[in-house]
Coordinates of N, CA and C in Angstrom, one line a residue:
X1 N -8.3 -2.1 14.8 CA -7.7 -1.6 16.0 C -7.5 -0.1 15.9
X2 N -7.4 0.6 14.8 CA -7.0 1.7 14.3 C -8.2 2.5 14.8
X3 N -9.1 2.1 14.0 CA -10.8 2.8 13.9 C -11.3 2.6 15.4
X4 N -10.7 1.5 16.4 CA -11.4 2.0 17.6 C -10.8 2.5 18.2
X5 N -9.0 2.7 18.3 CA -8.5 4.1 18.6 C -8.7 5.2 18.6
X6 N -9.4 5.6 17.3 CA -10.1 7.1 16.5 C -11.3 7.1 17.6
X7 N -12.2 6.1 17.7 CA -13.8 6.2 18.6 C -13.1 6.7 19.6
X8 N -12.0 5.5 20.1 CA -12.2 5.6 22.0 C -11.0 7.0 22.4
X9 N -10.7 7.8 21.7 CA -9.8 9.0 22.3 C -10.0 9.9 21.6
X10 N -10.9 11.2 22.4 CA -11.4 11.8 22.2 C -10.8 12.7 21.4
X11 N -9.6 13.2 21.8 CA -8.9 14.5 20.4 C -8.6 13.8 19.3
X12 N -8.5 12.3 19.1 CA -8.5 11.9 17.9 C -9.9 12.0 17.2
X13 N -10.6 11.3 17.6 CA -12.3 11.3 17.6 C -12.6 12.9 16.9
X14 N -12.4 14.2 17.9 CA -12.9 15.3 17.5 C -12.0 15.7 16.2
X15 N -11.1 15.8 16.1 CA -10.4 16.3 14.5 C -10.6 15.3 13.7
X16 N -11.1 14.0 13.7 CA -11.7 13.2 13.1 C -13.4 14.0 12.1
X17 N -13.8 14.0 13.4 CA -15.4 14.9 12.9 C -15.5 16.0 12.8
X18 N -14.3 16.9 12.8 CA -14.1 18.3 12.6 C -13.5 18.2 10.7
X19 N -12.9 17.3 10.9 CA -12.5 17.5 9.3 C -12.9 15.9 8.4
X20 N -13.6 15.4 8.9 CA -14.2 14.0 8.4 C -13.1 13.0 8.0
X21 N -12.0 13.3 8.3 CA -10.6 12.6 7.6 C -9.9 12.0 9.1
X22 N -9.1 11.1 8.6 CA -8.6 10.1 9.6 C -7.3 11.6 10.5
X23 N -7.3 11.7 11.3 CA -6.0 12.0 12.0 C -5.0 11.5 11.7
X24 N -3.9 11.9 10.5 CA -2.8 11.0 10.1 C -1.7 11.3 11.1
X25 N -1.6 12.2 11.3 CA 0.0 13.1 12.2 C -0.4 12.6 13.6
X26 N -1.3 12.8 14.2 CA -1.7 12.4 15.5 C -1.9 10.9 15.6
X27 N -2.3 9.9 14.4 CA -2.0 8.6 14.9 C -1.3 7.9 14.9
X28 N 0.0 9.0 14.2 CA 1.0 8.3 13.7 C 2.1 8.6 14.7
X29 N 1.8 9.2 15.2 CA 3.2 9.4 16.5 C 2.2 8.7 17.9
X30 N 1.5 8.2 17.8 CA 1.0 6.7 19.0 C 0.9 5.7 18.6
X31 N 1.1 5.2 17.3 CA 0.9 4.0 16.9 C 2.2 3.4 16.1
X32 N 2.5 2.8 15.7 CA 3.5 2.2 14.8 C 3.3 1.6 13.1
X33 N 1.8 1.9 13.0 CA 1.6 1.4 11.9 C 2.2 2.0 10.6
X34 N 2.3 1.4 9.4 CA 2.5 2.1 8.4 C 2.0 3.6 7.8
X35 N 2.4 4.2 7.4 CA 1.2 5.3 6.8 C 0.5 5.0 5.3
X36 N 0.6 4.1 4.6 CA 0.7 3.4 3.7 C -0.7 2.4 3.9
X37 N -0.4 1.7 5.2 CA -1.2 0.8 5.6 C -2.7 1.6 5.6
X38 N -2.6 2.6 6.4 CA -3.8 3.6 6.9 C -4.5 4.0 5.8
X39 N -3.5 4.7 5.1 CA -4.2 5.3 3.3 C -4.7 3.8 2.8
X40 N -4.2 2.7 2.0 CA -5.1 2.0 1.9 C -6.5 1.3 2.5
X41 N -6.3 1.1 3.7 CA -7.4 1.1 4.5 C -8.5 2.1 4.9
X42 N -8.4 3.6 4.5 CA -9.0 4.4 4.6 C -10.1 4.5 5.1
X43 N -11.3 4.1 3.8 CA -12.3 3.9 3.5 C -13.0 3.1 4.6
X44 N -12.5 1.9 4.9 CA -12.6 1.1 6.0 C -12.7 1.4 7.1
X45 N -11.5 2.0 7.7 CA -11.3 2.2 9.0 C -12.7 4.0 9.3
X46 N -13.1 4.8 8.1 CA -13.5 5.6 8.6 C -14.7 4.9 8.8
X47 N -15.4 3.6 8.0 CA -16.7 3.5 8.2 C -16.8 2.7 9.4
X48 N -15.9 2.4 10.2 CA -15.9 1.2 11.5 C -15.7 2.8 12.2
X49 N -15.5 3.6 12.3 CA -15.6 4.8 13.4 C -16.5 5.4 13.6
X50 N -17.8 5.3 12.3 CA -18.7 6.2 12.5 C -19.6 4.9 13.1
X51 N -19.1 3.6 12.6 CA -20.0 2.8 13.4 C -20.7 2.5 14.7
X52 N -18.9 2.8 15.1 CA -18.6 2.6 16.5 C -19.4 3.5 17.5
X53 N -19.2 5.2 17.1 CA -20.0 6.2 17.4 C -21.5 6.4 17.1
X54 N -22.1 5.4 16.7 CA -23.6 5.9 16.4 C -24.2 4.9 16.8
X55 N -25.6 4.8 16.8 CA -26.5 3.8 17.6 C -26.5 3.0 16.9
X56 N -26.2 2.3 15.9 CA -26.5 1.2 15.4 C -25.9 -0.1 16.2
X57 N -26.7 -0.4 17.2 CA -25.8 -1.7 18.0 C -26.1 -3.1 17.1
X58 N -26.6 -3.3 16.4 CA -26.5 -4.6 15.3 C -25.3 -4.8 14.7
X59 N -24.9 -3.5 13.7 CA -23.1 -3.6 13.4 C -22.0 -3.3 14.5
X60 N -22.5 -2.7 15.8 CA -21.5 -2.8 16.8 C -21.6 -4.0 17.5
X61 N -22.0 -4.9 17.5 CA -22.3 -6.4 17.9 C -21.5 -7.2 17.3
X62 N -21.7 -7.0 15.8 CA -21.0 -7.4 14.8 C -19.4 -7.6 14.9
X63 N -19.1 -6.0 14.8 CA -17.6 -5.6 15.2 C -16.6 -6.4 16.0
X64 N -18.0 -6.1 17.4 CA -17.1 -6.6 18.6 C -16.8 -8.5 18.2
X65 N -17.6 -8.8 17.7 CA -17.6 -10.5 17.1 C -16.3 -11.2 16.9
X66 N -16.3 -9.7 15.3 CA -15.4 -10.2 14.7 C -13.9 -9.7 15.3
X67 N -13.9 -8.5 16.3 CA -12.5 -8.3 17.1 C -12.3 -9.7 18.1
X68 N -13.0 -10.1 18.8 CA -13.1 -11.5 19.8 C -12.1 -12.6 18.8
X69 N -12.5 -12.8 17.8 CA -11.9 -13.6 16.5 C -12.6 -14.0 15.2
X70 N -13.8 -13.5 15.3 CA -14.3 -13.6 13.9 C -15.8 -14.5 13.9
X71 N -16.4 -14.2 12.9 CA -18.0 -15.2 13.0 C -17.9 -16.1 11.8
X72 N -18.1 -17.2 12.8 CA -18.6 -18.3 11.7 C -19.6 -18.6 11.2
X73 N -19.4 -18.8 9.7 CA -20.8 -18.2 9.2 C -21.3 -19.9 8.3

């Protein structure tokens, strides 16, 4: 939920790609999550943003799958 925050709003998004780092201060006063939570997840959540933003629609397919509730495999 975090990482399609970052995609779908744009001044998040842009200080996102201006400094390749998650927006901590800016997502942290719209969201409620831990800051804790975010830093561990890091890694994660940057690579589901650049997903989201680039043409690869096979892992954005994917995504949307597993946001619906998940794929059974």
């Amino acid at each position: 939920q975090l990482a399609r925050l970052i995609a779908e709003n744009q001044n998040l998004y842009d200080k996102f790609k201006k400094t390749g780092n998650i927006p901590m201060t800016e997502l942290m006063k719209i969201t409620d999550v831990y800051h804790g939570t975010v830093e561990r997840n890091r890694k994660y959540i940057i690579a589901m943003v650049v997903i989201m933003k680039s043409k690869m629609e096979i892992l954005q397919g994917y995504i949307k799958d597993v946001e619906k509730g998940g794929i059974r495999v």
